[in-house]
Amino acid sequence: MPGSGLCAGHPIRLTGRYFLVASHPCFNAAMDAAQTQILEKVKKLLALASSPSEAEAAAALDKATVLLAKHGLSLAEVQEEAEVQESVLLEKQRLRGWESALIYGICQATFTEALHYRSQAGGRILLIGREVNIVTARELFGYLHRLILVLGRAHSPSLAHVESFRQGIVHRIGERLAARNAADSAAGRTTRADPATTALILRADAAARTENQAFIKQKYGSTSTRKSGRRVEADSYHRGRAVADSISLDQQID
């Protein structure tokens, strides 16, 4: 991940997993309060099912399946009507290198894409993807961003060492997320899963890349990418990598 960054109008190509909650006859404009609560619970569970942790994702998916079944539904009946959308993650003209790398890694783990959109009015970091994925990405970013800021301030009074320390943390977190995704993919090929659920997940994974890119192209046209690199203080960078191994990546939505 070193050298990865976000720039004006640059879509980050990502990998991951997402699940769809959409319109069903019982989930329509006339739904009562109880039905609304059911939908919100299912949305949260499916957001948790985007977790890089195979065990947590499976548990959340099982709970969503049970909840839907109780009300006469199944995951196979979930319609693919929810649209790709965008949401502002940050209002910021310029990102530090470690912030760009953090967004990149989180997007890879949540099957969203990121654009750094600049205009005369300022800069915005946009997340592109399905609602449940955007929610997951936002929660994970908020938790990690705050933690990395605090850890950096405690590391050193030197800005160069602080930034190098944060770079080390972020790059190691990106490696951990990528490794977990790869391990989960391998595990998924060897575990017994409901065929309908597996097919739904595979369709969702395959469609997300195309959908996100189509949304970006339609709304923003052509985009560009720019790689950037910077020198780091080796000792602080490696200290950051070591600290990153103790950071939990299992923070979830309440």
PDB file of C-alpha atoms in Angstrom:
ATOM      1  CA  MET A   1       0.000   0.000   0.000  1.00  0.00           C
ATOM      2  CA  PRO A   2       2.878   2.498   0.247  1.00  0.00           C
ATOM      3  CA  GLY A   3       2.461   5.206  -2.344  1.00  0.00           C
ATOM      4  CA  SER A   4      -1.269   4.705  -2.769  1.00  0.00           C
ATOM      5  CA  GLY A   5      -3.317   7.860  -2.568  1.00  0.00           C
ATOM      6  CA  LEU A   6      -6.472   9.682  -3.502  1.00  0.00           C
ATOM      7  CA  CYS A   7      -6.538  12.602  -5.882  1.00  0.00           C
ATOM      8  CA  ALA A   8      -9.069  14.730  -7.666  1.00  0.00           C
ATOM      9  CA  GLY A   9     -11.683  12.557  -9.272  1.00  0.00           C
ATOM     10  CA  HIS A  10      -9.750   9.341  -8.678  1.00  0.00           C
ATOM     11  CA  PRO A  11     -11.778   6.170  -8.139  1.00  0.00           C
ATOM     12  CA  ILE A  12     -10.083   3.512  -6.032  1.00  0.00           C
ATOM     13  CA  ARG A  13     -10.746  -0.003  -7.336  1.00  0.00           C
ATOM     14  CA  LEU A  14     -11.726  -2.231  -4.468  1.00  0.00           C
ATOM     15  CA  THR A  15     -12.575  -5.744  -3.438  1.00  0.00           C
ATOM     16  CA  GLY A  16     -14.820  -7.040  -0.718  1.00  0.00           C
ATOM     17  CA  ARG A  17     -18.281  -8.291   0.078  1.00  0.00           C
ATOM     18  CA  TYR A  18     -21.663  -6.684   0.319  1.00  0.00           C
ATOM     19  CA  PHE A  19     -25.265  -7.697   0.786  1.00  0.00           C
ATOM     20  CA  LEU A  20     -28.472  -6.150  -0.458  1.00  0.00           C
ATOM     21  CA  VAL A  21     -31.628  -5.197   1.374  1.00  0.00           C
ATOM     22  CA  ALA A  22     -34.403  -3.984  -0.858  1.00  0.00           C
ATOM     23  CA  SER A  23     -38.056  -3.755  -1.650  1.00  0.00           C
ATOM     24  CA  HIS A  24     -40.294  -6.679  -0.807  1.00  0.00           C
ATOM     25  CA  PRO A  25     -44.118  -6.524  -0.562  1.00  0.00           C
ATOM     26  CA  CYS A  26     -43.753  -6.439   3.232  1.00  0.00           C
ATOM     27  CA  PHE A  27     -41.111  -3.659   3.001  1.00  0.00           C
ATOM     28  CA  ASN A  28     -43.009  -0.919   1.192  1.00  0.00           C
ATOM     29  CA  ALA A  29     -44.181   2.627   1.769  1.00  0.00           C
ATOM     30  CA  ALA A  30     -47.123   1.375   3.797  1.00  0.00           C
ATOM     31  CA  MET A  31     -45.042  -0.641   6.249  1.00  0.00           C
ATOM     32  CA  ASP A  32     -46.019  -0.166   9.862  1.00  0.00           C
ATOM     33  CA  ALA A  33     -43.671   0.635  12.736  1.00  0.00           C
ATOM     34  CA  ALA A  34     -42.943  -3.020  13.467  1.00  0.00           C
ATOM     35  CA  GLN A  35     -42.006  -3.716   9.862  1.00  0.00           C
ATOM     36  CA  THR A  36     -39.765  -0.657   9.825  1.00  0.00           C
ATOM     37  CA  GLN A  37     -37.912  -1.988  12.850  1.00  0.00           C
ATOM     38  CA  ILE A  38     -37.469  -5.361  11.136  1.00  0.00           C
ATOM     39  CA  LEU A  39     -35.950  -3.702   8.079  1.00  0.00           C
ATOM     40  CA  GLU A  40     -33.552  -1.644  10.165  1.00  0.00           C
ATOM     41  CA  LYS A  41     -32.431  -4.712  12.104  1.00  0.00           C
ATOM     42  CA  VAL A  42     -31.808  -6.622   8.878  1.00  0.00           C
ATOM     43  CA  LYS A  43     -29.850  -3.688   7.434  1.00  0.00           C
ATOM     44  CA  LYS A  44     -27.586  -3.600  10.480  1.00  0.00           C
ATOM     45  CA  LEU A  45     -27.058  -7.351  10.397  1.00  0.00           C
ATOM     46  CA  LEU A  46     -26.173  -7.285   6.720  1.00  0.00           C
ATOM     47  CA  ALA A  47     -23.787  -4.416   7.357  1.00  0.00           C
ATOM     48  CA  LEU A  48     -22.107  -6.580   9.998  1.00  0.00           C
ATOM     49  CA  ALA A  49     -21.984  -9.382   7.452  1.00  0.00           C
ATOM     50  CA  SER A  50     -19.469  -7.255   5.532  1.00  0.00           C
ATOM     51  CA  SER A  51     -16.984  -7.806   8.365  1.00  0.00           C
ATOM     52  CA  PRO A  52     -13.507  -8.995   7.328  1.00  0.00           C
ATOM     53  CA  SER A  53     -13.894 -11.566  10.119  1.00  0.00           C
ATOM     54  CA  GLU A  54     -15.341 -14.758   8.666  1.00  0.00           C
ATOM     55  CA  ALA A  55     -16.840 -15.849  12.005  1.00  0.00           C
ATOM     56  CA  GLU A  56     -18.536 -12.509  12.663  1.00  0.00           C
ATOM     57  CA  ALA A  57     -19.777 -12.203   9.096  1.00  0.00           C
ATOM     58  CA  ALA A  58     -21.241 -15.709   9.198  1.00  0.00           C
ATOM     59  CA  ALA A  59     -22.939 -15.084  12.551  1.00  0.00           C
ATOM     60  CA  ALA A  60     -24.502 -11.839  11.326  1.00  0.00           C
ATOM     61  CA  LEU A  61     -25.660 -13.486   8.115  1.00  0.00           C
ATOM     62  CA  ASP A  62     -27.245 -16.336  10.078  1.00  0.00           C
ATOM     63  CA  LYS A  63     -29.121 -13.874  12.294  1.00  0.00           C
ATOM     64  CA  ALA A  64     -30.381 -11.959   9.266  1.00  0.00           C
ATOM     65  CA  THR A  65     -31.566 -15.205   7.672  1.00  0.00           C
ATOM     66  CA  VAL A  66     -33.465 -16.209  10.826  1.00  0.00           C
ATOM     67  CA  LEU A  67     -35.075 -12.780  11.148  1.00  0.00           C
ATOM     68  CA  LEU A  68     -36.219 -12.769   7.531  1.00  0.00           C
ATOM     69  CA  ALA A  69     -37.520 -16.321   7.825  1.00  0.00           C
ATOM     70  CA  LYS A  70     -39.624 -15.391  10.857  1.00  0.00           C
ATOM     71  CA  HIS A  71     -41.475 -12.910   8.684  1.00  0.00           C
ATOM     72  CA  GLY A  72     -41.914 -15.164   5.683  1.00  0.00           C
ATOM     73  CA  LEU A  73     -38.820 -14.071   3.766  1.00  0.00           C
ATOM     74  CA  SER A  74     -35.444 -15.526   2.843  1.00  0.00           C
ATOM     75  CA  LEU A  75     -32.150 -14.149   1.562  1.00  0.00           C
ATOM     76  CA  ALA A  76     -32.945 -15.658  -1.817  1.00  0.00           C
ATOM     77  CA  GLU A  77     -35.982 -13.354  -1.964  1.00  0.00           C
ATOM     78  CA  VAL A  78     -34.024 -10.199  -1.307  1.00  0.00           C
ATOM     79  CA  GLN A  79     -34.320  -8.139  -4.455  1.00  0.00           C
ATOM     80  CA  GLU A  80     -31.359  -6.391  -6.061  1.00  0.00           C
ATOM     81  CA  GLU A  81     -33.034  -2.998  -6.281  1.00  0.00           C
ATOM     82  CA  ALA A  82     -31.021  -0.920  -3.821  1.00  0.00           C
ATOM     83  CA  GLU A  83     -29.059   1.630  -5.781  1.00  0.00           C
ATOM     84  CA  VAL A  84     -25.419   2.613  -5.605  1.00  0.00           C
ATOM     85  CA  GLN A  85     -25.100   5.944  -3.860  1.00  0.00           C
ATOM     86  CA  GLU A  86     -22.482   8.356  -2.610  1.00  0.00           C
ATOM     87  CA  SER A  87     -21.847   9.812   0.809  1.00  0.00           C
ATOM     88  CA  VAL A  88     -19.396  12.417   2.063  1.00  0.00           C
ATOM     89  CA  LEU A  89     -16.802  10.846   4.345  1.00  0.00           C
ATOM     90  CA  LEU A  90     -14.707  13.971   4.948  1.00  0.00           C
ATOM     91  CA  GLU A  91     -14.756  17.646   4.009  1.00  0.00           C
ATOM     92  CA  LYS A  92     -11.082  18.167   3.318  1.00  0.00           C
ATOM     93  CA  GLN A  93      -9.058  19.805   0.556  1.00  0.00           C
ATOM     94  CA  ARG A  94      -5.830  17.922   1.191  1.00  0.00           C
ATOM     95  CA  LEU A  95      -5.230  14.529   2.736  1.00  0.00           C
ATOM     96  CA  ARG A  96      -2.122  13.394   4.533  1.00  0.00           C
ATOM     97  CA  GLY A  97      -0.490  10.329   3.055  1.00  0.00           C
ATOM     98  CA  TRP A  98      -1.566   8.065   5.884  1.00  0.00           C
ATOM     99  CA  GLU A  99      -5.185   9.230   5.566  1.00  0.00           C
ATOM    100  CA  SER A 100      -5.230   8.358   1.864  1.00  0.00           C
ATOM    101  CA  ALA A 101      -3.781   4.933   2.594  1.00  0.00           C
ATOM    102  CA  LEU A 102      -6.304   4.341   5.391  1.00  0.00           C
ATOM    103  CA  ILE A 103      -9.254   5.157   3.137  1.00  0.00           C
ATOM    104  CA  TYR A 104      -7.842   2.915   0.416  1.00  0.00           C
ATOM    105  CA  GLY A 105      -7.476  -0.057   2.763  1.00  0.00           C
ATOM    106  CA  ILE A 106     -10.924   0.367   4.277  1.00  0.00           C
ATOM    107  CA  CYS A 107     -12.536   0.621   0.871  1.00  0.00           C
ATOM    108  CA  GLN A 108     -10.867  -2.616  -0.160  1.00  0.00           C
ATOM    109  CA  ALA A 109     -12.382  -4.331   2.879  1.00  0.00           C
ATOM    110  CA  THR A 110     -15.906  -2.950   2.414  1.00  0.00           C
ATOM    111  CA  PHE A 111     -16.412  -3.041  -1.357  1.00  0.00           C
ATOM    112  CA  THR A 112     -16.786   0.705  -1.689  1.00  0.00           C
ATOM    113  CA  GLU A 113     -14.806   3.172  -3.768  1.00  0.00           C
ATOM    114  CA  ALA A 114     -13.457   6.578  -2.851  1.00  0.00           C
ATOM    115  CA  LEU A 115     -13.179   9.822  -4.773  1.00  0.00           C
ATOM    116  CA  HIS A 116     -11.310  12.916  -3.701  1.00  0.00           C
ATOM    117  CA  TYR A 117     -13.394  15.577  -5.386  1.00  0.00           C
ATOM    118  CA  ARG A 118     -11.989  19.100  -5.438  1.00  0.00           C
ATOM    119  CA  SER A 119     -13.700  22.309  -6.459  1.00  0.00           C
ATOM    120  CA  GLN A 120     -13.325  26.021  -5.763  1.00  0.00           C
ATOM    121  CA  ALA A 121     -15.581  25.568  -2.764  1.00  0.00           C
ATOM    122  CA  GLY A 122     -13.244  23.005  -1.209  1.00  0.00           C
ATOM    123  CA  GLY A 123     -12.534  19.296  -1.190  1.00  0.00           C
ATOM    124  CA  ARG A 124     -14.642  16.290  -0.295  1.00  0.00           C
ATOM    125  CA  ILE A 125     -13.872  12.623   0.145  1.00  0.00           C
ATOM    126  CA  LEU A 126     -16.794  10.670  -1.285  1.00  0.00           C
ATOM    127  CA  LEU A 127     -17.635   7.032  -0.649  1.00  0.00           C
ATOM    128  CA  ILE A 128     -19.357   5.227  -3.517  1.00  0.00           C
ATOM    129  CA  GLY A 129     -21.281   1.997  -3.007  1.00  0.00           C
ATOM    130  CA  ARG A 130     -24.342   0.320  -1.530  1.00  0.00           C
ATOM    131  CA  GLU A 131     -25.744   1.802   1.672  1.00  0.00           C
ATOM    132  CA  VAL A 132     -24.744  -1.100   3.923  1.00  0.00           C
ATOM    133  CA  ASN A 133     -21.177  -0.960   2.624  1.00  0.00           C
ATOM    134  CA  ILE A 134     -20.920   2.791   3.063  1.00  0.00           C
ATOM    135  CA  VAL A 135     -22.167   2.479   6.646  1.00  0.00           C
ATOM    136  CA  THR A 136     -19.567  -0.201   7.382  1.00  0.00           C
ATOM    137  CA  ALA A 137     -16.752   1.813   5.764  1.00  0.00           C
ATOM    138  CA  ARG A 138     -17.720   4.964   7.657  1.00  0.00           C
ATOM    139  CA  GLU A 139     -17.822   3.196  11.024  1.00  0.00           C
ATOM    140  CA  LEU A 140     -14.454   1.513  10.495  1.00  0.00           C
ATOM    141  CA  PHE A 141     -12.834   4.721   9.236  1.00  0.00           C
ATOM    142  CA  GLY A 142     -14.156   6.788  12.146  1.00  0.00           C
ATOM    143  CA  TYR A 143     -12.836   4.307  14.695  1.00  0.00           C
ATOM    144  CA  LEU A 144      -9.404   3.835  13.109  1.00  0.00           C
ATOM    145  CA  HIS A 145      -8.881   7.491  12.174  1.00  0.00           C
ATOM    146  CA  ARG A 146      -9.516   8.681  15.738  1.00  0.00           C
ATOM    147  CA  LEU A 147      -7.316   5.959  17.199  1.00  0.00           C
ATOM    148  CA  ILE A 148      -4.406   6.661  14.835  1.00  0.00           C
ATOM    149  CA  LEU A 149      -4.558  10.390  15.600  1.00  0.00           C
ATOM    150  CA  VAL A 150      -4.327   9.686  19.339  1.00  0.00           C
ATOM    151  CA  LEU A 151      -1.543   7.121  18.992  1.00  0.00           C
ATOM    152  CA  GLY A 152       0.452   9.464  16.771  1.00  0.00           C
ATOM    153  CA  ARG A 153       0.286  12.362  19.218  1.00  0.00           C
ATOM    154  CA  ALA A 154       1.561  10.101  21.993  1.00  0.00           C
ATOM    155  CA  HIS A 155       4.418   8.738  19.883  1.00  0.00           C
ATOM    156  CA  SER A 156       6.646  11.780  19.408  1.00  0.00           C
ATOM    157  CA  PRO A 157       6.687  15.600  19.386  1.00  0.00           C
ATOM    158  CA  SER A 158       8.357  15.480  15.963  1.00  0.00           C
ATOM    159  CA  LEU A 159       5.904  15.829  13.053  1.00  0.00           C
ATOM    160  CA  ALA A 160       8.115  13.738  10.776  1.00  0.00           C
ATOM    161  CA  HIS A 161       8.216  10.886  13.272  1.00  0.00           C
ATOM    162  CA  VAL A 162       4.479  11.163  13.993  1.00  0.00           C
ATOM    163  CA  GLU A 163       3.588  10.942  10.306  1.00  0.00           C
ATOM    164  CA  SER A 164       5.979   8.032   9.744  1.00  0.00           C
ATOM    165  CA  PHE A 165       4.508   6.233  12.752  1.00  0.00           C
ATOM    166  CA  ARG A 166       0.995   6.707  11.387  1.00  0.00           C
ATOM    167  CA  GLN A 167       2.073   5.514   7.954  1.00  0.00           C
ATOM    168  CA  GLY A 168       3.413   2.352   9.534  1.00  0.00           C
ATOM    169  CA  ILE A 169       0.149   1.725  11.364  1.00  0.00           C
ATOM    170  CA  VAL A 170      -1.986   2.240   8.277  1.00  0.00           C
ATOM    171  CA  HIS A 171       0.127   0.145   5.938  1.00  0.00           C
ATOM    172  CA  ARG A 172       0.137  -2.756   8.376  1.00  0.00           C
ATOM    173  CA  ILE A 173      -3.636  -2.486   8.893  1.00  0.00           C
ATOM    174  CA  GLY A 174      -4.071  -2.603   5.124  1.00  0.00           C
ATOM    175  CA  GLU A 175      -1.998  -5.771   4.963  1.00  0.00           C
ATOM    176  CA  ARG A 176      -4.042  -7.365   7.745  1.00  0.00           C
ATOM    177  CA  LEU A 177      -7.340  -6.537   6.064  1.00  0.00           C
ATOM    178  CA  ALA A 178      -6.123  -7.904   2.733  1.00  0.00           C
ATOM    179  CA  ALA A 179      -4.826 -11.084   4.367  1.00  0.00           C
ATOM    180  CA  ARG A 180      -8.113 -11.657   6.166  1.00  0.00           C
ATOM    181  CA  ASN A 181     -10.096 -11.163   2.978  1.00  0.00           C
ATOM    182  CA  ALA A 182      -7.873 -13.670   1.181  1.00  0.00           C
ATOM    183  CA  ALA A 183      -8.183 -16.168   4.028  1.00  0.00           C
ATOM    184  CA  ASP A 184     -11.956 -15.754   4.131  1.00  0.00           C
ATOM    185  CA  SER A 185     -12.204 -16.367   0.391  1.00  0.00           C
ATOM    186  CA  ALA A 186     -10.209 -19.583   0.736  1.00  0.00           C
ATOM    187  CA  ALA A 187     -12.296 -20.680   3.719  1.00  0.00           C
ATOM    188  CA  GLY A 188     -15.501 -19.969   1.847  1.00  0.00           C
ATOM    189  CA  ARG A 189     -14.517 -22.400  -0.874  1.00  0.00           C
ATOM    190  CA  THR A 190     -14.113 -25.226   1.640  1.00  0.00           C
ATOM    191  CA  THR A 191     -17.030 -24.608   4.035  1.00  0.00           C
ATOM    192  CA  ARG A 192     -20.570 -25.841   3.638  1.00  0.00           C
ATOM    193  CA  ALA A 193     -22.840 -22.924   2.842  1.00  0.00           C
ATOM    194  CA  ASP A 194     -26.418 -22.609   1.711  1.00  0.00           C
ATOM    195  CA  PRO A 195     -26.282 -22.620  -2.133  1.00  0.00           C
ATOM    196  CA  ALA A 196     -28.794 -19.782  -2.438  1.00  0.00           C
ATOM    197  CA  THR A 197     -26.858 -17.637   0.022  1.00  0.00           C
ATOM    198  CA  THR A 198     -23.545 -18.397  -1.682  1.00  0.00           C
ATOM    199  CA  ALA A 199     -24.991 -17.539  -5.089  1.00  0.00           C
ATOM    200  CA  LEU A 200     -26.364 -14.257  -3.753  1.00  0.00           C
ATOM    201  CA  ILE A 201     -22.989 -13.283  -2.303  1.00  0.00           C
ATOM    202  CA  LEU A 202     -21.137 -14.149  -5.503  1.00  0.00           C
ATOM    203  CA  ARG A 203     -23.579 -12.149  -7.628  1.00  0.00           C
ATOM    204  CA  ALA A 204     -23.264  -9.191  -5.289  1.00  0.00           C
ATOM    205  CA  ASP A 205     -19.462  -9.311  -5.303  1.00  0.00           C
ATOM    206  CA  ALA A 206     -19.276  -9.538  -9.086  1.00  0.00           C
ATOM    207  CA  ALA A 207     -21.811  -6.755  -9.652  1.00  0.00           C
ATOM    208  CA  ALA A 208     -20.323  -4.223  -7.244  1.00  0.00           C
ATOM    209  CA  ARG A 209     -17.236  -3.393  -9.308  1.00  0.00           C
ATOM    210  CA  THR A 210     -19.308  -2.719 -12.399  1.00  0.00           C
ATOM    211  CA  GLU A 211     -21.996  -0.784 -10.539  1.00  0.00           C
ATOM    212  CA  ASN A 212     -19.618   1.477  -8.649  1.00  0.00           C
ATOM    213  CA  GLN A 213     -17.558   2.280 -11.722  1.00  0.00           C
ATOM    214  CA  ALA A 214     -20.679   2.926 -13.797  1.00  0.00           C
ATOM    215  CA  PHE A 215     -21.982   5.329 -11.147  1.00  0.00           C
ATOM    216  CA  ILE A 216     -18.698   7.239 -11.084  1.00  0.00           C
ATOM    217  CA  LYS A 217     -18.457   7.437 -14.864  1.00  0.00           C
ATOM    218  CA  GLN A 218     -22.035   8.611 -15.280  1.00  0.00           C
ATOM    219  CA  LYS A 219     -21.826  11.320 -12.614  1.00  0.00           C
ATOM    220  CA  TYR A 220     -18.199  12.471 -12.846  1.00  0.00           C
ATOM    221  CA  GLY A 221     -17.020  11.363 -16.280  1.00  0.00           C
ATOM    222  CA  SER A 222     -13.356  10.522 -16.742  1.00  0.00           C
ATOM    223  CA  THR A 223     -11.198  10.348 -13.641  1.00  0.00           C
ATOM    224  CA  SER A 224      -7.484  10.333 -12.978  1.00  0.00           C
ATOM    225  CA  THR A 225      -5.087   8.822 -10.499  1.00  0.00           C
ATOM    226  CA  ARG A 226      -1.861  10.075  -9.052  1.00  0.00           C
ATOM    227  CA  LYS A 227       0.631   8.123  -7.016  1.00  0.00           C
ATOM    228  CA  SER A 228       2.663   9.851  -4.384  1.00  0.00           C
ATOM    229  CA  GLY A 229       5.532   8.756  -2.207  1.00  0.00           C
ATOM    230  CA  ARG A 230       7.440  10.298   0.634  1.00  0.00           C
ATOM    231  CA  ARG A 231      10.379   9.543   2.842  1.00  0.00           C
ATOM    232  CA  VAL A 232       9.672   8.064   6.243  1.00  0.00           C
ATOM    233  CA  GLU A 233      11.628   7.818   9.463  1.00  0.00           C
ATOM    234  CA  ALA A 234      12.383   4.103   9.456  1.00  0.00           C
ATOM    235  CA  ASP A 235      12.339   3.545  13.212  1.00  0.00           C
ATOM    236  CA  SER A 236       8.992   5.279  13.721  1.00  0.00           C
ATOM    237  CA  TYR A 237       7.499   3.602  10.667  1.00  0.00           C
ATOM    238  CA  HIS A 238       8.366   0.126  11.942  1.00  0.00           C
ATOM    239  CA  ARG A 239       7.168   1.003  15.437  1.00  0.00           C
ATOM    240  CA  GLY A 240       3.856   1.932  13.871  1.00  0.00           C
ATOM    241  CA  ARG A 241       3.673  -1.402  12.075  1.00  0.00           C
ATOM    242  CA  ALA A 242       4.283  -3.205  15.360  1.00  0.00           C
ATOM    243  CA  VAL A 243       1.560  -1.233  17.143  1.00  0.00           C
ATOM    244  CA  ALA A 244      -0.894  -1.989  14.324  1.00  0.00           C
ATOM    245  CA  ASP A 245      -0.763  -5.696  15.122  1.00  0.00           C
ATOM    246  CA  SER A 246      -2.428  -4.981  18.479  1.00  0.00           C
ATOM    247  CA  ILE A 247      -5.275  -2.898  17.024  1.00  0.00           C
ATOM    248  CA  SER A 248      -8.639  -4.653  16.835  1.00  0.00           C
ATOM    249  CA  LEU A 249     -10.259  -4.600  13.408  1.00  0.00           C
ATOM    250  CA  ASP A 250     -13.523  -6.027  14.704  1.00  0.00           C
ATOM    251  CA  GLN A 251     -15.218  -2.781  15.739  1.00  0.00           C
ATOM    252  CA  GLN A 252     -18.811  -3.014  14.605  1.00  0.00           C
ATOM    253  CA  ILE A 253     -22.035  -1.076  14.478  1.00  0.00           C
ATOM    254  CA  ASP A 254     -23.938  -0.981  17.760  1.00  0.00           C
TER     255      ASP A 254
END
